[in-house]
Coordinates of N, CA, C and O in Angstrom, one line a residue:
X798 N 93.1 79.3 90.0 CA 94.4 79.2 90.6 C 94.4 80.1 91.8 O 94.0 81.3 91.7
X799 N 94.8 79.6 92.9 CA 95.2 80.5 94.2 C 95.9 82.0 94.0 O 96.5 82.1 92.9
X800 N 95.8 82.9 94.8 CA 96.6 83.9 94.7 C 97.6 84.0 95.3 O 97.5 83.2 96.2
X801 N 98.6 84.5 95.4 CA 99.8 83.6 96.1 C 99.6 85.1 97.4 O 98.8 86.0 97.0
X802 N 100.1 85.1 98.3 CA 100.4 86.2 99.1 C 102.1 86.6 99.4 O 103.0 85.8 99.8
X803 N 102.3 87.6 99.2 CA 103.9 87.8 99.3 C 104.8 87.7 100.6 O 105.1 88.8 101.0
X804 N 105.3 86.9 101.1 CA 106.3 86.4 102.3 C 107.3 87.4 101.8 O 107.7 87.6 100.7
X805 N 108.1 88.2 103.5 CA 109.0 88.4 103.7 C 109.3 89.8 102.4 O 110.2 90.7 102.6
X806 N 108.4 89.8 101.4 CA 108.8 90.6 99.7 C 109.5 90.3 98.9 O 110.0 91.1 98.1
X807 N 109.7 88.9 99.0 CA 110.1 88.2 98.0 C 109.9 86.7 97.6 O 110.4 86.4 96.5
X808 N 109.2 85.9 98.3 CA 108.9 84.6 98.4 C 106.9 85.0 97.8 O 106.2 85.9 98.1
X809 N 106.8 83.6 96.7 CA 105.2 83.4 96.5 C 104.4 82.4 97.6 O 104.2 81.2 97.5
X810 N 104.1 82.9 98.4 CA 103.6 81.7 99.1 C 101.7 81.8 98.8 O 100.8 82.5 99.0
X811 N 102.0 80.3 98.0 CA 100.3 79.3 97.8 C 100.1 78.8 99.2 O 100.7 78.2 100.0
X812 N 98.9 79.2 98.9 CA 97.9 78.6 100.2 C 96.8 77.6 99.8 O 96.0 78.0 98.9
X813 N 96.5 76.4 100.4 CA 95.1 75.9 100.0 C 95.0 74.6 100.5 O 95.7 73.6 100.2
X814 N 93.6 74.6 101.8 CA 93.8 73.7 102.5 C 94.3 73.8 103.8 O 94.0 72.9 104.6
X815 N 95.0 74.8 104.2 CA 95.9 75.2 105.3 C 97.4 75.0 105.1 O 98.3 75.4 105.9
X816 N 97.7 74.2 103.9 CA 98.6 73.7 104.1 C 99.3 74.8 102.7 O 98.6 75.1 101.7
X817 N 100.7 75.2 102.8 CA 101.3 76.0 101.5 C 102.9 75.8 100.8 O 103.9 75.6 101.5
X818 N 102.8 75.9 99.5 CA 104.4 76.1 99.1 C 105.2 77.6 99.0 O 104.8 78.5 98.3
X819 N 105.8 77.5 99.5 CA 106.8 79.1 98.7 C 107.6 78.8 98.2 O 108.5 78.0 98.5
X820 N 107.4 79.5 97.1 CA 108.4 79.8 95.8 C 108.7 80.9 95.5 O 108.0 81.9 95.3
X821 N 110.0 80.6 95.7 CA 111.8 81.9 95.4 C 111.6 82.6 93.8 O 111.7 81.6 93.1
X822 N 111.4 83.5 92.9 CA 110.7 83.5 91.8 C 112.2 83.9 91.3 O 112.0 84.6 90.3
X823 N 113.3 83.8 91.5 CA 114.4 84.0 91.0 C 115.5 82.9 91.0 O 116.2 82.6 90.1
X824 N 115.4 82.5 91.9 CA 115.8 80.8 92.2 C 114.8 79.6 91.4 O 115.2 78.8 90.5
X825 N 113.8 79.7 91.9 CA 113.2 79.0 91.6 C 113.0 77.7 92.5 O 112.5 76.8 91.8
X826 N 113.1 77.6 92.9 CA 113.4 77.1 94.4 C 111.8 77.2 95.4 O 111.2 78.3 95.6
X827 N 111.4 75.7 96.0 CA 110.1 75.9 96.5 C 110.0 74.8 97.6 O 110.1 73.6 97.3
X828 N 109.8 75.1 99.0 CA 109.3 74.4 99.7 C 107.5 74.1 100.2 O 106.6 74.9 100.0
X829 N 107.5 73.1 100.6 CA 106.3 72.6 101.1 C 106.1 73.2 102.8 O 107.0 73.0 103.6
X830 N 104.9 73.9 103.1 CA 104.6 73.7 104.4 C 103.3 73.5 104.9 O 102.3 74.1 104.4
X831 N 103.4 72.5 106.0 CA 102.4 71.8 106.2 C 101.7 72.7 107.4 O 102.4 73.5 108.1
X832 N 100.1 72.4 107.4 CA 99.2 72.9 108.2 C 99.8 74.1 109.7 O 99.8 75.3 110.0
X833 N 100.6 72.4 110.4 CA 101.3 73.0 111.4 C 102.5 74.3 111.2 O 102.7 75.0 112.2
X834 N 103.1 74.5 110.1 CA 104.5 75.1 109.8 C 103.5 76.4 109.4 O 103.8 77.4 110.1
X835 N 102.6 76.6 108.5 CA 101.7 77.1 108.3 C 101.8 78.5 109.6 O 102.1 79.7 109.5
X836 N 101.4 77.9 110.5 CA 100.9 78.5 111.3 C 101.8 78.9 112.2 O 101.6 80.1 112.7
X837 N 103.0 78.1 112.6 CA 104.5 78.6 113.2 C 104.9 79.2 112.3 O 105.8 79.5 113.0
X838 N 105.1 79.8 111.1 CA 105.1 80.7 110.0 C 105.1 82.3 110.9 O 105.9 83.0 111.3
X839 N 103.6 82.2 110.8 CA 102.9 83.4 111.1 C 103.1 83.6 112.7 O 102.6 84.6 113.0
X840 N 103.9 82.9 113.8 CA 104.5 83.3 114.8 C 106.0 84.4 115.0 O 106.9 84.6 114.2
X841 N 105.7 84.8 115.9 CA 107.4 85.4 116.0 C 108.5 84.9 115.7 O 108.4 83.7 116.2
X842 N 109.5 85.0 115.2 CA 110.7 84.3 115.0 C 111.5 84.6 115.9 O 111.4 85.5 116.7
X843 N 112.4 83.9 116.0 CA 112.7 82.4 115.0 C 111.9 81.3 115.8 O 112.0 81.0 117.0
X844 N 111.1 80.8 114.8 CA 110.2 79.8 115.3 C 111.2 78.0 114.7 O 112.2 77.9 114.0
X845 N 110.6 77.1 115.1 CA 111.3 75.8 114.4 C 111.4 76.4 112.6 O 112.4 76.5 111.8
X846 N 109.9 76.6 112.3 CA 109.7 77.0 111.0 C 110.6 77.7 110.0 O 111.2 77.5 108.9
X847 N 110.6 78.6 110.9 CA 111.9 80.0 110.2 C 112.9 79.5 110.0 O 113.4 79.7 108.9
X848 N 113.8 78.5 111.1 CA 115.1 78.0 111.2 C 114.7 77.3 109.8 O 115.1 77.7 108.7
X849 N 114.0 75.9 110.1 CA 114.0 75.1 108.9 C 114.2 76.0 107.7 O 115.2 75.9 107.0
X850 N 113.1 76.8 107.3 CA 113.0 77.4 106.0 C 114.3 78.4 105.8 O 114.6 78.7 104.7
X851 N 114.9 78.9 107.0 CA 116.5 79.5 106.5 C 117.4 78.3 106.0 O 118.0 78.4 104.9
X852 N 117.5 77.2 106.7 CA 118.3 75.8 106.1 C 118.3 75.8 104.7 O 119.3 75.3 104.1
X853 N 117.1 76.2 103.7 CA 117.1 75.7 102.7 C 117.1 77.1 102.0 O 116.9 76.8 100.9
X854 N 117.2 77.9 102.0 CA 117.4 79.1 101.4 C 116.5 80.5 101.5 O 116.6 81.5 100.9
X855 N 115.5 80.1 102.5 CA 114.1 81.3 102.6 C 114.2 82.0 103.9 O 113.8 81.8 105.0
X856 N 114.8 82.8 103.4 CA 115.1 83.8 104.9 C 114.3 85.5 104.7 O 114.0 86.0 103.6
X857 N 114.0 85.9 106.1 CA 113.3 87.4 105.7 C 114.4 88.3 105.9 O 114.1 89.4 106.4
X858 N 115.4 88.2 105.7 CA 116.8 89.2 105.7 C 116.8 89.6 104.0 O 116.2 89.0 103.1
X859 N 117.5 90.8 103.9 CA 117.6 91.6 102.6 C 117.9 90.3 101.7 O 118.2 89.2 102.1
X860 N 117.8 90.8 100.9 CA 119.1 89.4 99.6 C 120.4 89.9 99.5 O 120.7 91.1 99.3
X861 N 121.1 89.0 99.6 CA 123.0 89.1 99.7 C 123.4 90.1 98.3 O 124.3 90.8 98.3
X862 N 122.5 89.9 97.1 CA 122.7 90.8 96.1 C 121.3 91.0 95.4 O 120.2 90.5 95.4
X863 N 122.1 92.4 94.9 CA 120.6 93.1 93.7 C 119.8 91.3 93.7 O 120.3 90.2 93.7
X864 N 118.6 91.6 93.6 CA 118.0 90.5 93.1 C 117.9 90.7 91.3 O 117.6 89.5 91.0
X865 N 118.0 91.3 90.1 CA 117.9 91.1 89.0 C 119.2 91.0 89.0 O 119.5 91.8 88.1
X866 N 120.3 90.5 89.5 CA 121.5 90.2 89.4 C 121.2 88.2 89.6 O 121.3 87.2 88.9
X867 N 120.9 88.5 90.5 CA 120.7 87.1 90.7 C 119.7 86.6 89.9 O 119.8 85.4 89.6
X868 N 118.5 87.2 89.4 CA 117.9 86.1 88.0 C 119.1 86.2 87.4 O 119.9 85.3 87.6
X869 N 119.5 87.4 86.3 CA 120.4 87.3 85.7 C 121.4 86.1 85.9 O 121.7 85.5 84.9
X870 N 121.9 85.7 87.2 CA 122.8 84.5 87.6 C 122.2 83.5 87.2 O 122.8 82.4 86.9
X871 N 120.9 83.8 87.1 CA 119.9 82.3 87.3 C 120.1 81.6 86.1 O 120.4 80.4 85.8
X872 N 119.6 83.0 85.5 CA 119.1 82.4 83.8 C 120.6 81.6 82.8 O 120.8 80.6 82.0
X873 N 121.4 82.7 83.4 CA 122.7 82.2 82.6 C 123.6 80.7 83.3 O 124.6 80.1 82.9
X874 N 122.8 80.4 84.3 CA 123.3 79.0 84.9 C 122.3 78.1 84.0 O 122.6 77.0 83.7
X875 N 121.2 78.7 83.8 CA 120.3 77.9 83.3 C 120.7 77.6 81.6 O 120.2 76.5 81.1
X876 N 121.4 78.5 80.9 CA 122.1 78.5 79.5 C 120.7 79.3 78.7 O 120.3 79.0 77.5
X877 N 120.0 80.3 79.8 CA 119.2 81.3 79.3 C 119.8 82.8 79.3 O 120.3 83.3 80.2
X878 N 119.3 83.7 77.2 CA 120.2 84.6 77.5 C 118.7 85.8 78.2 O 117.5 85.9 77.9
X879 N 119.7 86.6 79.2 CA 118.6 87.2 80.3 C 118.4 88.7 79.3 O 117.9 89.7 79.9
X880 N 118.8 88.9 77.8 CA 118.4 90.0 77.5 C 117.2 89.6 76.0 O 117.3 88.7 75.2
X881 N 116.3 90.7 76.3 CA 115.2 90.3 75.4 C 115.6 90.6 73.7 O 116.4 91.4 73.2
X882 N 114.7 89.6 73.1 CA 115.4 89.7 72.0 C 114.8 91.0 71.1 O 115.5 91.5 70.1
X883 N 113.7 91.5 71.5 CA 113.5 93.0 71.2 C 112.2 93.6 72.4 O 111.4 93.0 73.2
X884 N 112.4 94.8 72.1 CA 111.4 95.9 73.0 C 111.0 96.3 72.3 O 111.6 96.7 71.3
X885 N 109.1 96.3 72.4 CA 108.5 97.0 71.7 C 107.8 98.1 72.5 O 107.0 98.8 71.9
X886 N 107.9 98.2 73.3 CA 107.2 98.9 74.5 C 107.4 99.6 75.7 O 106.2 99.4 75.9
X887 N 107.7 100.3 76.6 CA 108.1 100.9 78.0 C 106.6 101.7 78.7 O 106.0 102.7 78.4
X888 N 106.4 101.1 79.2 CA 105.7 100.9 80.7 C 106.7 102.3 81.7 O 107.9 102.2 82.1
X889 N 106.1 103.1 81.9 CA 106.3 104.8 82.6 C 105.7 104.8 83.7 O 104.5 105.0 83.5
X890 N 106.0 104.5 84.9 CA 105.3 104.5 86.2 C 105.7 105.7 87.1 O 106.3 105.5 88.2
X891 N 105.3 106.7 86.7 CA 105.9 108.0 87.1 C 106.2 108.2 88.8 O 107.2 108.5 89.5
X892 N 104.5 107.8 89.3 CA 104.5 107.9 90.8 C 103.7 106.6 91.4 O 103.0 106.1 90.5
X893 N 103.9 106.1 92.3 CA 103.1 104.9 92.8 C 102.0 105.4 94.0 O 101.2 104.7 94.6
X894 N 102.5 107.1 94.2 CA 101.5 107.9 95.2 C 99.7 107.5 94.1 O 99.5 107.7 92.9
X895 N 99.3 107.2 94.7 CA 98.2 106.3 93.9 C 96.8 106.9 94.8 O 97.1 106.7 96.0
X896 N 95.4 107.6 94.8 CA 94.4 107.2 95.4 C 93.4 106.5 95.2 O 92.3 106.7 95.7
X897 N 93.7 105.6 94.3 CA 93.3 104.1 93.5 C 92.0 104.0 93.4 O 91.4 102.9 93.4
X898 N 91.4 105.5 93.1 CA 89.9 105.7 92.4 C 89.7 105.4 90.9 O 88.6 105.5 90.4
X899 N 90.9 105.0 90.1 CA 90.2 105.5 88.8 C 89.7 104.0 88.0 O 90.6 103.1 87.9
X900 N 88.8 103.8 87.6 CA 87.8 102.8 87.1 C 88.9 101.8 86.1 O 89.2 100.6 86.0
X901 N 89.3 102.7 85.6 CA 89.6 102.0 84.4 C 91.3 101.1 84.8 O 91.7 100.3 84.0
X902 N 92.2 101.3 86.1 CA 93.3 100.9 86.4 C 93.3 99.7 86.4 O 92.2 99.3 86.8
X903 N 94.1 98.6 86.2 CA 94.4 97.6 86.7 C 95.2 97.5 87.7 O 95.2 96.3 88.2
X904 N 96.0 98.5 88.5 CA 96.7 98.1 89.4 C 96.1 98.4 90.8 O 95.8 99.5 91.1
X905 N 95.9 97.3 91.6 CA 95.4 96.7 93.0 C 95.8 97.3 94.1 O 95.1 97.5 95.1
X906 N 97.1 97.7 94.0 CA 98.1 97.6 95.4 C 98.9 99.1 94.9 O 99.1 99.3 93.7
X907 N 99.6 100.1 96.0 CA 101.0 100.7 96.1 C 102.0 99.8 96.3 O 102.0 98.8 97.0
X908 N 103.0 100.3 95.3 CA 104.2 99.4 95.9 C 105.1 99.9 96.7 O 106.1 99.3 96.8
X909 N 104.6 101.4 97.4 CA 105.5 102.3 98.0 C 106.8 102.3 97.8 O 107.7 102.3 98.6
X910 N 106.9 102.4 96.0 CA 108.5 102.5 95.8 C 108.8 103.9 95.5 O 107.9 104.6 95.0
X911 N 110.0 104.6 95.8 CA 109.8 105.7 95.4 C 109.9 106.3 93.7 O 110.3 105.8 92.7
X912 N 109.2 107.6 94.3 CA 108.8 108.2 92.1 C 110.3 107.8 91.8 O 111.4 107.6 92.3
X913 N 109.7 107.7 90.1 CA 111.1 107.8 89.2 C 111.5 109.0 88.9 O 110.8 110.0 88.8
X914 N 112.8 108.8 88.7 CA 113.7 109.9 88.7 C 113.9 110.0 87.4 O 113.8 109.0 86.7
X915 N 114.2 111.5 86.6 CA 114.3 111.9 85.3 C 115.0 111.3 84.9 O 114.7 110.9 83.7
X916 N 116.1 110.8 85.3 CA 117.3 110.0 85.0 C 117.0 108.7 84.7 O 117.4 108.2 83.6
X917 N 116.1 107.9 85.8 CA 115.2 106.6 85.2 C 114.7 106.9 83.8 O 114.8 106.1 82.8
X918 N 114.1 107.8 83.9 CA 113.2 107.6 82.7 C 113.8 108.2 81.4 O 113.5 107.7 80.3
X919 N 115.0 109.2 81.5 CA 115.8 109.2 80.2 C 116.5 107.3 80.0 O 116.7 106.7 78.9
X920 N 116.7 107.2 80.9 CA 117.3 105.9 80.7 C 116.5 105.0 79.7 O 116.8 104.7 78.5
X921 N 115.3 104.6 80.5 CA 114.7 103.9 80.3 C 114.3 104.0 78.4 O 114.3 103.1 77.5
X922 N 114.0 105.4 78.3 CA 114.1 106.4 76.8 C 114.8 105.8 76.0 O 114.3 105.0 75.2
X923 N 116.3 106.1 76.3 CA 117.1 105.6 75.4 C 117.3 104.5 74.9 O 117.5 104.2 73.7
X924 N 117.5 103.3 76.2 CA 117.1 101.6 75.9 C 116.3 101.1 74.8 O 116.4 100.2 74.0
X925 N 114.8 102.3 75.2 CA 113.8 101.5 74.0 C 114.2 102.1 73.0 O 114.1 101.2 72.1
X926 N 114.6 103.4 72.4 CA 114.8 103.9 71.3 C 116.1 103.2 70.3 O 116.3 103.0 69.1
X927 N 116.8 102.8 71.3 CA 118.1 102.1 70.8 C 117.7 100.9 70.4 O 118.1 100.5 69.3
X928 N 116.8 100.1 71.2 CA 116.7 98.5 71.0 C 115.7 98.6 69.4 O 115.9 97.8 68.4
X929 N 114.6 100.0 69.5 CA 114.2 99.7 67.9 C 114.4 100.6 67.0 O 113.5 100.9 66.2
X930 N 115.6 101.1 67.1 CA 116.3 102.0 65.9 C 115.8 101.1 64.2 O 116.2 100.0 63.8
X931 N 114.9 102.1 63.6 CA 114.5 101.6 62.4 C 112.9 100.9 62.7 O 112.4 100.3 61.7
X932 N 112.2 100.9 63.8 CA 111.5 100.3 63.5 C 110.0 101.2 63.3 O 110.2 102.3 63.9
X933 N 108.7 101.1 62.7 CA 108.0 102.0 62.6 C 106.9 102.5 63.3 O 106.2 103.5 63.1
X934 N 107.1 101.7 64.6 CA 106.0 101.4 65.7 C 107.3 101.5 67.1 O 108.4 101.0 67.1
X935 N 106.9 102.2 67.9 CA 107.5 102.2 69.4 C 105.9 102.7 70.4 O 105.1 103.6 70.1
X936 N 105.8 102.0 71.6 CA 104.7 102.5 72.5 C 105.0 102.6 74.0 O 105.4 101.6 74.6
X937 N 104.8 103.9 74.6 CA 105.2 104.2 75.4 C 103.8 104.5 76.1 O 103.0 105.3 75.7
X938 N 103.5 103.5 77.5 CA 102.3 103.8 78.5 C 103.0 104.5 80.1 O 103.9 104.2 80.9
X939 N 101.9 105.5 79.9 CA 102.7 106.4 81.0 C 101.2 106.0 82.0 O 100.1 105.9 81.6
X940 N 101.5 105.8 83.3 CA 100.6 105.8 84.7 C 101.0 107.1 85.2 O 102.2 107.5 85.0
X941 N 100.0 107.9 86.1 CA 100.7 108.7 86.9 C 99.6 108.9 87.8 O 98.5 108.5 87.3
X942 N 99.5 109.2 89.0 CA 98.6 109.7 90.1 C 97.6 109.8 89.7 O 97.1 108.6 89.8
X943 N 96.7 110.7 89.2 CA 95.0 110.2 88.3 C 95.1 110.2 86.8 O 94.1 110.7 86.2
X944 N 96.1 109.7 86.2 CA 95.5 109.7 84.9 C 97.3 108.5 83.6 O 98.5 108.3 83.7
X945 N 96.1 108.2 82.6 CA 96.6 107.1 82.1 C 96.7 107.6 80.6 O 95.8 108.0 80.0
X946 N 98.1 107.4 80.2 CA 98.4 108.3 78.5 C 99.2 107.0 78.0 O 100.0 106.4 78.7
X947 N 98.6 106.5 76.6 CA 99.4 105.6 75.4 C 100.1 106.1 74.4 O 99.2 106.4 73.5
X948 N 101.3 106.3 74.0 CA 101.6 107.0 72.9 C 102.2 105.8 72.1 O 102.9 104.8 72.6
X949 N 101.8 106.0 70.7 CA 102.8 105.0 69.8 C 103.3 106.5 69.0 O 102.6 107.5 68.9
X950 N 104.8 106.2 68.5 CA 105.7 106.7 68.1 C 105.6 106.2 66.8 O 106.4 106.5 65.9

């Protein structure tokens, strides 16, 4: 399977062939572009391309709202409920300051978002502790700048 490359930071755009689709991963929502569009893409805007692809909903401007508002819109238009039916886990991404030496990482890329805040992560704390009140197992994976910790509770 192709790797998609990220348009604008929010669009999946597949490539293959010259020719590509982008898909909205919240919408769901996906156009086709051909060879030529392809390549007026990757020009300055507003190119024909850009125009077309604003017509139909793919623009490189912010999003009009939070985007997990808008899945959330999505799912519940869809008669999906957008809250999980349990947490067994939290994922701790302390810093994304990264110097992406260490062997054993799976993660590829910074996402230059900024560190989390104590406040995130009490949050985050209490969510999981609440969603498994009673249960005998909780696992919390913490990432930070060089080094990688698993705790089960």
């Amino acid at each position: 399977m192709a790797v998609p490359q990220l348009l604008w930071g929010k669009y999946f755009q597949y490539e293959r062939n010259g020719e590509a689709v982008l898909l909205d991963p919240v919408t769901l929502d996906s156009a086709f572009i051909d060879p030529g569009e392809v390549h007026d893409l990757a020009g300055v805007p507003p190119t024909a391309t850009h125009e077309a692809l604003a017509g139909l909903g793919f623009t490189p401007d912010g999003p009009p709202a939070d985007r997990r508002e808008a899945l959330h819109d999505r799912l519940r238009l869809l008669g999906l409920d957008a809250s999980p039916r349990s947490i067994s886990g939290l994922r701790v991404v302390v810093t994304d300051r990264c110097n992406m030496s260490c062997t054993y990482c799976f993660v590829d890329t910074n996402s230059g978002k900024p560190d989390m805040t104590k406040d995130e992560l009490s949050a985050g704390l209490e969510f999981l502790f609440e969603q498994n009140a009673g249960q005998e197992e909780v696992s919390i994976c913490e990432r930070s700048r060089n080094s990688a910790l698993s705790l089960i509770l």
